[in-house]
Amino acid sequence: MAKRSRDRKAEELAKTRTLNPHPEAVQDAGFASSEFFDAADLVQVKYEMVRRVKVDGAAAGAAARSFGFSRQSYYTTAAALAAGGLPALVPTKPGPRRAHKLSDPVLDHLGSLLAADPSLGSSQLAEEVADRFGISVHPRSVERALARREPNRSRKSG
């Protein structure tokens, strides 16, 4: 494969979070002897690791090592593939899936504070969250959480 084409593929793999961060760890003979296999393609590497065990009968630990993974990673990958097919091998976006600090009880408390004193700013509300719940939150996070809860209301810092 030409260098320009390989660079373009690496860029696309990176955009979709499927660029293998450690392609050099893939020691499988198929990847070493064929241009069809690309150690930089994380989904392909994981799929082939599971296939090597399920179809070729390789031991899970040995297959995991030859593909640059731990034995536990093999089992996690095999379960994901069985449950969700090939798309399940694409890594999800990192980070929280929802507001984990500013939960409903915290936002309910902030709502009651605002009902009692609408002049409270987001900095003061963040301090209240720290005092009452022991949770450190940025005032801007308070603003965003309140805006999501009440789209027609905007908070000012203060």
mmCIF file of C-alpha atoms in Angstrom:
data_model
loop_
_atom_site.group_PDB
_atom_site.id
_atom_site.type_symbol
_atom_site.label_atom_id
_atom_site.label_comp_id
_atom_site.label_asym_id
_atom_site.label_seq_id
_atom_site.Cartn_x
_atom_site.Cartn_y
_atom_site.Cartn_z
ATOM 1 C CA MET A 1 0.000 0.000 0.000
ATOM 2 C CA ALA A 2 1.370 3.426 -0.922
ATOM 3 C CA LYS A 3 2.487 5.703 1.898
ATOM 4 C CA ARG A 4 -0.062 8.425 1.042
ATOM 5 C CA SER A 5 -2.891 5.867 1.030
ATOM 6 C CA ARG A 6 -1.665 4.402 4.339
ATOM 7 C CA ASP A 7 -1.494 7.889 5.904
ATOM 8 C CA ARG A 8 -5.041 8.630 4.738
ATOM 9 C CA LYS A 9 -6.247 5.359 6.197
ATOM 10 C CA ALA A 10 -4.511 6.114 9.504
ATOM 11 C CA GLU A 11 -6.218 9.515 9.598
ATOM 12 C CA GLU A 12 -9.625 7.925 9.011
ATOM 13 C CA LEU A 13 -8.984 5.245 11.619
ATOM 14 C CA ALA A 14 -8.009 7.944 14.124
ATOM 15 C CA LYS A 15 -11.192 9.929 13.393
ATOM 16 C CA THR A 16 -13.315 6.878 14.178
ATOM 17 C CA ARG A 17 -11.232 5.927 17.248
ATOM 18 C CA THR A 18 -10.265 2.638 15.567
ATOM 19 C CA LEU A 19 -6.551 3.330 15.137
ATOM 20 C CA ASN A 20 -4.665 0.702 17.103
ATOM 21 C CA PRO A 21 -2.433 2.598 19.543
ATOM 22 C CA HIS A 22 0.063 -0.297 19.610
ATOM 23 C CA PRO A 23 0.235 -1.894 16.160
ATOM 24 C CA GLU A 24 3.789 -3.000 16.894
ATOM 25 C CA ALA A 25 2.412 -5.351 19.570
ATOM 26 C CA VAL A 26 0.573 -7.421 16.944
ATOM 27 C CA GLN A 27 2.832 -10.435 16.390
ATOM 28 C CA ASP A 28 0.331 -12.682 14.621
ATOM 29 C CA ALA A 29 1.813 -14.407 11.569
ATOM 30 C CA GLY A 30 -1.144 -13.446 9.360
ATOM 31 C CA PHE A 31 -0.531 -9.760 10.000
ATOM 32 C CA ALA A 32 3.174 -10.120 9.355
ATOM 33 C CA SER A 33 2.818 -12.013 6.064
ATOM 34 C CA SER A 34 -0.151 -10.363 4.351
ATOM 35 C CA GLU A 35 -0.914 -6.853 3.164
ATOM 36 C CA PHE A 36 -4.611 -7.605 3.600
ATOM 37 C CA PHE A 37 -4.228 -7.442 7.374
ATOM 38 C CA ASP A 38 -3.444 -4.062 8.915
ATOM 39 C CA ALA A 39 -2.183 -4.026 12.499
ATOM 40 C CA ALA A 40 -3.176 -0.360 12.717
ATOM 41 C CA ASP A 41 -6.862 -1.268 12.250
ATOM 42 C CA LEU A 42 -8.063 -1.995 15.784
ATOM 43 C CA VAL A 43 -11.384 -3.520 14.731
ATOM 44 C CA GLN A 44 -9.683 -5.892 12.296
ATOM 45 C CA VAL A 45 -7.114 -6.918 14.905
ATOM 46 C CA LYS A 46 -9.771 -7.612 17.530
ATOM 47 C CA TYR A 47 -11.977 -9.510 15.095
ATOM 48 C CA GLU A 48 -9.098 -11.672 13.927
ATOM 49 C CA MET A 49 -8.091 -12.364 17.530
ATOM 50 C CA VAL A 50 -11.570 -13.707 18.305
ATOM 51 C CA ARG A 51 -11.721 -15.602 14.995
ATOM 52 C CA ARG A 52 -8.373 -17.233 15.737
ATOM 53 C CA VAL A 53 -9.834 -18.707 18.943
ATOM 54 C CA LYS A 54 -13.362 -19.507 17.734
ATOM 55 C CA VAL A 55 -12.528 -20.858 14.264
ATOM 56 C CA ASP A 56 -8.892 -21.952 14.413
ATOM 57 C CA GLY A 57 -9.101 -23.286 17.986
ATOM 58 C CA ALA A 58 -6.192 -21.292 19.394
ATOM 59 C CA ALA A 59 -5.962 -20.854 23.164
ATOM 60 C CA ALA A 60 -7.433 -17.541 24.324
ATOM 61 C CA GLY A 61 -4.305 -16.455 26.196
ATOM 62 C CA ALA A 62 -1.965 -17.290 23.330
ATOM 63 C CA ALA A 63 -4.176 -15.556 20.781
ATOM 64 C CA ALA A 64 -4.493 -12.472 22.980
ATOM 65 C CA ARG A 65 -0.705 -12.233 23.351
ATOM 66 C CA SER A 66 -0.073 -12.631 19.626
ATOM 67 C CA PHE A 67 -2.524 -9.810 18.897
ATOM 68 C CA GLY A 68 -1.101 -7.527 21.577
ATOM 69 C CA PHE A 69 -3.881 -7.858 24.154
ATOM 70 C CA SER A 70 -4.401 -9.364 27.581
ATOM 71 C CA ARG A 71 -6.417 -12.537 28.086
ATOM 72 C CA GLN A 72 -9.149 -10.470 29.774
ATOM 73 C CA SER A 73 -9.250 -8.178 26.720
ATOM 74 C CA TYR A 74 -9.873 -11.237 24.573
ATOM 75 C CA TYR A 75 -12.882 -12.264 26.677
ATOM 76 C CA THR A 76 -14.251 -8.714 26.722
ATOM 77 C CA THR A 77 -13.851 -8.460 22.944
ATOM 78 C CA ALA A 78 -15.412 -11.884 22.322
ATOM 79 C CA ALA A 79 -18.420 -10.975 24.486
ATOM 80 C CA ALA A 80 -18.848 -7.616 22.732
ATOM 81 C CA LEU A 81 -18.671 -9.277 19.314
ATOM 82 C CA ALA A 82 -21.190 -11.951 20.323
ATOM 83 C CA ALA A 83 -23.593 -9.362 21.745
ATOM 84 C CA GLY A 84 -23.334 -6.593 19.176
ATOM 85 C CA GLY A 85 -21.547 -7.883 16.101
ATOM 86 C CA LEU A 86 -18.753 -6.021 14.374
ATOM 87 C CA PRO A 87 -19.979 -2.518 15.358
ATOM 88 C CA ALA A 88 -19.498 -3.483 19.007
ATOM 89 C CA LEU A 89 -15.733 -3.606 18.398
ATOM 90 C CA VAL A 90 -15.609 0.122 17.623
ATOM 91 C CA PRO A 91 -14.556 1.919 20.817
ATOM 92 C CA THR A 92 -17.115 4.270 22.317
ATOM 93 C CA LYS A 93 -16.363 7.906 22.972
ATOM 94 C CA PRO A 94 -14.483 8.375 26.220
ATOM 95 C CA GLY A 95 -15.894 10.263 29.157
ATOM 96 C CA PRO A 96 -19.096 10.363 31.142
ATOM 97 C CA ARG A 97 -22.315 9.390 29.383
ATOM 98 C CA ARG A 98 -24.468 11.712 31.444
ATOM 99 C CA ALA A 99 -24.249 14.401 34.089
ATOM 100 C CA HIS A 100 -22.755 12.394 36.928
ATOM 101 C CA LYS A 101 -22.097 15.165 39.439
ATOM 102 C CA LEU A 102 -25.108 17.349 38.788
ATOM 103 C CA SER A 103 -27.640 14.565 39.268
ATOM 104 C CA ASP A 104 -31.393 15.080 39.629
ATOM 105 C CA PRO A 105 -31.259 15.452 43.447
ATOM 106 C CA VAL A 106 -28.531 18.090 43.131
ATOM 107 C CA LEU A 107 -30.444 19.955 40.433
ATOM 108 C CA ASP A 108 -33.637 19.731 42.480
ATOM 109 C CA HIS A 109 -31.791 21.388 45.365
ATOM 110 C CA LEU A 110 -30.458 24.108 43.067
ATOM 111 C CA GLY A 111 -33.969 24.655 41.741
ATOM 112 C CA SER A 112 -35.307 25.178 45.247
ATOM 113 C CA LEU A 113 -32.468 27.598 46.022
ATOM 114 C CA LEU A 114 -33.250 29.564 42.865
ATOM 115 C CA ALA A 115 -36.951 29.589 43.654
ATOM 116 C CA ALA A 116 -36.151 31.135 47.044
ATOM 117 C CA ASP A 117 -33.577 33.582 45.648
ATOM 118 C CA PRO A 118 -33.537 34.067 41.839
ATOM 119 C CA SER A 119 -30.559 36.440 42.113
ATOM 120 C CA LEU A 120 -28.137 33.624 42.979
ATOM 121 C CA GLY A 121 -25.359 33.310 40.405
ATOM 122 C CA SER A 122 -23.733 30.128 39.155
ATOM 123 C CA SER A 123 -20.649 30.650 41.355
ATOM 124 C CA GLN A 124 -22.821 30.836 44.452
ATOM 125 C CA LEU A 125 -24.779 27.788 43.331
ATOM 126 C CA ALA A 126 -21.551 25.843 42.777
ATOM 127 C CA GLU A 127 -20.496 26.742 46.324
ATOM 128 C CA GLU A 128 -23.861 25.529 47.628
ATOM 129 C CA VAL A 129 -23.357 22.198 45.848
ATOM 130 C CA ALA A 130 -19.911 21.856 47.447
ATOM 131 C CA ASP A 131 -21.258 22.700 50.912
ATOM 132 C CA ARG A 132 -24.351 20.501 50.782
ATOM 133 C CA PHE A 133 -23.183 17.525 48.700
ATOM 134 C CA GLY A 134 -19.383 17.688 48.954
ATOM 135 C CA ILE A 135 -19.132 17.818 45.166
ATOM 136 C CA SER A 136 -16.816 20.237 43.410
ATOM 137 C CA VAL A 137 -18.395 21.589 40.227
ATOM 138 C CA HIS A 138 -17.463 24.447 37.952
ATOM 139 C CA PRO A 139 -19.934 27.351 37.800
ATOM 140 C CA ARG A 140 -20.184 26.896 34.029
ATOM 141 C CA SER A 141 -21.252 23.279 34.581
ATOM 142 C CA VAL A 142 -24.026 24.543 36.845
ATOM 143 C CA GLU A 143 -25.113 26.975 34.126
ATOM 144 C CA ARG A 144 -25.199 24.252 31.474
ATOM 145 C CA ALA A 145 -27.062 21.781 33.693
ATOM 146 C CA LEU A 146 -29.688 24.351 34.595
ATOM 147 C CA ALA A 147 -30.029 25.411 30.966
ATOM 148 C CA ARG A 148 -30.632 21.772 29.949
ATOM 149 C CA ARG A 149 -33.253 21.440 32.634
ATOM 150 C CA GLU A 150 -34.983 24.736 31.880
ATOM 151 C CA PRO A 151 -34.191 25.735 28.288
ATOM 152 C CA ASN A 152 -35.839 29.175 28.555
ATOM 153 C CA ARG A 153 -33.818 30.212 31.591
ATOM 154 C CA SER A 154 -30.207 31.409 31.459
ATOM 155 C CA ARG A 155 -27.884 31.820 34.448
ATOM 156 C CA LYS A 156 -25.404 34.585 34.923
ATOM 157 C CA SER A 157 -22.103 34.118 36.750
ATOM 158 C CA GLY A 158 -21.842 35.863 40.027
#
